[in-house]
Amino acid sequence: MLRILKTAPKFAVTALIVLAIINLLLGVILRYFVGAITDWLDVDPVPFTWVEEVGELSLAWLTLIGAAIGIQSRSHFALSVFVHHLPETTQLWIRRFNHALIVCVGLLVAWYGWKLCLLNRALTTPGLGISLAWLYASAVVGGLLIAVYGVAAIWSPQPEQQSQH
């Protein structure tokens, strides 16, 4: 189960990046090439309002899952001004406190994402016709992943990577 929780988000982000690239390419083709061809042939244009919605959904999911992966891999930016001068035990407790704050923020994001899902579940997007709850579900999933990865970091705190001074 833990292996799935560690690898599934990485596969999801990879798939979302591929989706975003293909979607962007389709948007350009539909807007500039197919649009020009339908104008030249004097036929009804091909609707492509869904392209923007797919891009927005993929970007939201990519951002929030990617943020969680950054916490899991400990690759987010950290600024150590004086902590590295403190004793190891103190550094350990400061890292644990920082990860506890990360857990709280993740849970807060998930909570408000859930409330937005409930509030907007009856609304649909104009192009795809899907519930807006799918957009806000990214906050729920990303927030929960952030919280889970933050808890894991509290229990197995590794020293943050030190930069050269």
mmCIF file of C-alpha atoms in Angstrom:
data_model
loop_
_atom_site.group_PDB
_atom_site.id
_atom_site.type_symbol
_atom_site.label_atom_id
_atom_site.label_comp_id
_atom_site.label_asym_id
_atom_site.label_seq_id
_atom_site.Cartn_x
_atom_site.Cartn_y
_atom_site.Cartn_z
ATOM 1 C CA MET A 1 0.000 0.000 0.000
ATOM 2 C CA LEU A 2 2.818 2.396 0.880
ATOM 3 C CA ARG A 3 4.569 1.671 -2.407
ATOM 4 C CA ILE A 4 1.388 2.560 -4.310
ATOM 5 C CA LEU A 5 0.995 5.760 -2.270
ATOM 6 C CA LYS A 6 4.562 6.663 -3.179
ATOM 7 C CA THR A 7 4.548 5.798 -6.900
ATOM 8 C CA ALA A 8 0.959 6.389 -8.087
ATOM 9 C CA PRO A 9 1.175 10.198 -7.800
ATOM 10 C CA LYS A 10 4.342 10.193 -9.919
ATOM 11 C CA PHE A 11 2.591 8.197 -12.647
ATOM 12 C CA ALA A 12 -0.420 10.514 -12.399
ATOM 13 C CA VAL A 13 1.749 13.611 -12.786
ATOM 14 C CA THR A 14 3.532 12.075 -15.763
ATOM 15 C CA ALA A 15 0.189 11.289 -17.409
ATOM 16 C CA LEU A 16 -1.054 14.814 -16.650
ATOM 17 C CA ILE A 17 2.026 16.363 -18.255
ATOM 18 C CA VAL A 18 1.489 14.264 -21.391
ATOM 19 C CA LEU A 19 -2.209 15.203 -21.392
ATOM 20 C CA ALA A 20 -1.394 18.903 -21.030
ATOM 21 C CA ILE A 21 1.104 18.795 -23.912
ATOM 22 C CA ILE A 22 -1.282 16.930 -26.217
ATOM 23 C CA ASN A 23 -4.136 19.231 -25.208
ATOM 24 C CA LEU A 24 -2.049 22.322 -25.939
ATOM 25 C CA LEU A 25 -1.060 20.929 -29.329
ATOM 26 C CA LEU A 26 -4.694 20.107 -30.151
ATOM 27 C CA GLY A 27 -5.736 23.594 -29.105
ATOM 28 C CA VAL A 28 -3.237 25.177 -31.466
ATOM 29 C CA ILE A 29 -4.244 22.879 -34.335
ATOM 30 C CA LEU A 30 -7.961 23.474 -33.791
ATOM 31 C CA ARG A 31 -7.644 27.217 -33.381
ATOM 32 C CA TYR A 32 -5.235 28.079 -36.177
ATOM 33 C CA PHE A 33 -5.400 25.288 -38.731
ATOM 34 C CA VAL A 34 -8.861 23.738 -38.486
ATOM 35 C CA GLY A 35 -10.385 27.179 -37.907
ATOM 36 C CA ALA A 36 -8.738 28.530 -41.062
ATOM 37 C CA ILE A 37 -9.806 25.493 -43.086
ATOM 38 C CA THR A 38 -13.439 25.703 -41.955
ATOM 39 C CA ASP A 39 -13.449 29.441 -42.737
ATOM 40 C CA TRP A 40 -11.992 28.803 -46.199
ATOM 41 C CA LEU A 41 -14.519 26.016 -46.891
ATOM 42 C CA ASP A 42 -17.325 28.153 -45.438
ATOM 43 C CA VAL A 43 -18.552 25.372 -43.110
ATOM 44 C CA ASP A 44 -19.490 25.462 -39.446
ATOM 45 C CA PRO A 45 -16.460 25.866 -37.177
ATOM 46 C CA VAL A 46 -15.278 22.997 -35.000
ATOM 47 C CA PRO A 47 -16.018 23.826 -31.343
ATOM 48 C CA PHE A 48 -12.939 23.706 -29.156
ATOM 49 C CA THR A 49 -14.026 25.344 -25.902
ATOM 50 C CA TRP A 50 -13.255 22.094 -24.138
ATOM 51 C CA VAL A 51 -9.513 22.575 -24.754
ATOM 52 C CA GLU A 52 -9.284 25.360 -22.178
ATOM 53 C CA GLU A 53 -11.207 23.298 -19.637
ATOM 54 C CA VAL A 54 -8.980 20.255 -20.083
ATOM 55 C CA GLY A 55 -5.949 22.515 -19.658
ATOM 56 C CA GLU A 56 -7.354 24.071 -16.501
ATOM 57 C CA LEU A 57 -8.219 20.703 -14.974
ATOM 58 C CA SER A 58 -4.868 19.150 -15.822
ATOM 59 C CA LEU A 59 -2.974 22.173 -14.485
ATOM 60 C CA ALA A 60 -4.877 22.128 -11.184
ATOM 61 C CA TRP A 61 -4.300 18.413 -10.667
ATOM 62 C CA LEU A 62 -0.685 18.650 -11.804
ATOM 63 C CA THR A 63 0.064 21.523 -9.425
ATOM 64 C CA LEU A 64 -1.438 19.995 -6.304
ATOM 65 C CA ILE A 65 -0.171 16.462 -6.811
ATOM 66 C CA GLY A 66 3.199 17.871 -7.836
ATOM 67 C CA ALA A 67 3.383 19.912 -4.629
ATOM 68 C CA ALA A 68 2.791 16.738 -2.626
ATOM 69 C CA ILE A 69 5.505 14.912 -4.571
ATOM 70 C CA GLY A 70 7.848 17.799 -3.773
ATOM 71 C CA ILE A 71 7.176 17.302 -0.070
ATOM 72 C CA GLN A 72 7.628 13.555 -0.339
ATOM 73 C CA SER A 73 10.949 13.938 -2.149
ATOM 74 C CA ARG A 74 11.935 16.914 0.053
ATOM 75 C CA SER A 75 12.731 19.022 -2.988
ATOM 76 C CA HIS A 76 10.965 22.241 -2.000
ATOM 77 C CA PHE A 77 13.081 25.294 -1.331
ATOM 78 C CA ALA A 78 14.240 25.731 2.252
ATOM 79 C CA LEU A 79 16.221 28.605 3.685
ATOM 80 C CA SER A 80 18.489 27.764 6.599
ATOM 81 C CA VAL A 81 19.727 30.941 8.171
ATOM 82 C CA PHE A 82 20.871 29.821 11.599
ATOM 83 C CA VAL A 83 19.310 26.394 12.170
ATOM 84 C CA HIS A 84 22.411 24.573 10.947
ATOM 85 C CA HIS A 85 24.350 26.136 13.869
ATOM 86 C CA LEU A 86 22.035 24.537 16.443
ATOM 87 C CA PRO A 87 22.552 21.111 18.020
ATOM 88 C CA GLU A 88 21.342 18.089 15.991
ATOM 89 C CA THR A 89 18.484 17.369 18.405
ATOM 90 C CA THR A 90 17.188 20.919 18.101
ATOM 91 C CA GLN A 91 17.473 20.749 14.307
ATOM 92 C CA LEU A 92 15.479 17.501 14.357
ATOM 93 C CA TRP A 93 12.656 19.077 16.387
ATOM 94 C CA ILE A 94 12.584 22.155 14.170
ATOM 95 C CA ARG A 95 12.254 19.910 11.088
ATOM 96 C CA ARG A 96 9.470 17.983 12.805
ATOM 97 C CA PHE A 97 7.677 21.225 13.670
ATOM 98 C CA ASN A 98 8.023 22.434 10.057
ATOM 99 C CA HIS A 99 6.562 19.182 8.762
ATOM 100 C CA ALA A 100 3.727 19.435 11.296
ATOM 101 C CA LEU A 101 2.920 22.854 9.810
ATOM 102 C CA ILE A 102 2.982 21.262 6.348
ATOM 103 C CA VAL A 103 0.505 18.622 7.547
ATOM 104 C CA CYS A 104 -1.797 21.350 8.889
ATOM 105 C CA VAL A 105 -1.674 23.275 5.610
ATOM 106 C CA GLY A 106 -2.347 20.088 3.625
ATOM 107 C CA LEU A 107 -5.358 19.264 5.778
ATOM 108 C CA LEU A 108 -6.629 22.840 5.475
ATOM 109 C CA VAL A 109 -6.343 22.692 1.673
ATOM 110 C CA ALA A 110 -8.138 19.314 1.630
ATOM 111 C CA TRP A 111 -10.913 20.596 3.931
ATOM 112 C CA TYR A 112 -11.643 23.699 1.876
ATOM 113 C CA GLY A 113 -11.312 21.714 -1.339
ATOM 114 C CA TRP A 114 -13.956 19.314 -0.019
ATOM 115 C CA LYS A 115 -16.256 22.207 0.874
ATOM 116 C CA LEU A 116 -15.809 23.622 -2.646
ATOM 117 C CA CYS A 117 -16.564 20.194 -4.143
ATOM 118 C CA LEU A 118 -19.826 20.035 -2.231
ATOM 119 C CA LEU A 119 -20.706 23.622 -3.097
ATOM 120 C CA ASN A 120 -20.033 23.268 -6.834
ATOM 121 C CA ARG A 121 -21.001 19.645 -7.522
ATOM 122 C CA ALA A 122 -24.201 20.669 -9.340
ATOM 123 C CA LEU A 123 -22.422 23.141 -11.631
ATOM 124 C CA THR A 124 -21.010 21.859 -14.908
ATOM 125 C CA THR A 125 -18.390 23.158 -17.275
ATOM 126 C CA PRO A 126 -19.758 24.575 -20.552
ATOM 127 C CA GLY A 127 -17.433 22.683 -22.909
ATOM 128 C CA LEU A 128 -17.073 19.250 -21.321
ATOM 129 C CA GLY A 129 -20.270 19.247 -19.307
ATOM 130 C CA ILE A 130 -18.594 17.689 -16.262
ATOM 131 C CA SER A 131 -19.099 18.708 -12.660
ATOM 132 C CA LEU A 132 -16.915 21.503 -11.315
ATOM 133 C CA ALA A 133 -16.337 19.272 -8.315
ATOM 134 C CA TRP A 134 -13.672 17.504 -10.418
ATOM 135 C CA LEU A 135 -11.665 20.718 -10.488
ATOM 136 C CA TYR A 136 -11.829 21.194 -6.723
ATOM 137 C CA ALA A 137 -11.219 17.511 -6.035
ATOM 138 C CA SER A 138 -7.611 18.217 -6.983
ATOM 139 C CA ALA A 139 -7.315 20.253 -3.773
ATOM 140 C CA VAL A 140 -8.744 17.382 -1.745
ATOM 141 C CA VAL A 141 -6.386 14.781 -3.214
ATOM 142 C CA GLY A 142 -3.366 17.083 -3.225
ATOM 143 C CA GLY A 143 -4.026 18.300 0.312
ATOM 144 C CA LEU A 144 -4.404 14.768 1.644
ATOM 145 C CA LEU A 145 -1.215 13.666 -0.105
ATOM 146 C CA ILE A 146 0.611 16.682 1.332
ATOM 147 C CA ALA A 147 -0.632 15.740 4.816
ATOM 148 C CA VAL A 148 0.308 12.060 4.426
ATOM 149 C CA TYR A 149 3.777 12.876 3.113
ATOM 150 C CA GLY A 150 4.209 15.457 5.887
ATOM 151 C CA VAL A 151 3.341 12.869 8.551
ATOM 152 C CA ALA A 152 5.812 10.453 6.975
ATOM 153 C CA ALA A 153 8.482 13.173 7.118
ATOM 154 C CA ILE A 154 7.758 13.759 10.818
ATOM 155 C CA TRP A 155 8.310 10.093 11.638
ATOM 156 C CA SER A 156 11.421 9.716 9.511
ATOM 157 C CA PRO A 157 12.967 13.169 9.427
ATOM 158 C CA GLN A 158 16.042 13.177 7.241
ATOM 159 C CA PRO A 159 18.355 16.130 7.355
ATOM 160 C CA GLU A 160 17.541 18.703 4.711
ATOM 161 C CA GLN A 161 20.132 19.000 2.010
ATOM 162 C CA GLN A 162 22.748 21.487 3.047
ATOM 163 C CA SER A 163 23.946 24.065 0.548
ATOM 164 C CA GLN A 164 27.582 25.047 0.280
ATOM 165 C CA HIS A 165 28.403 28.026 2.502
#
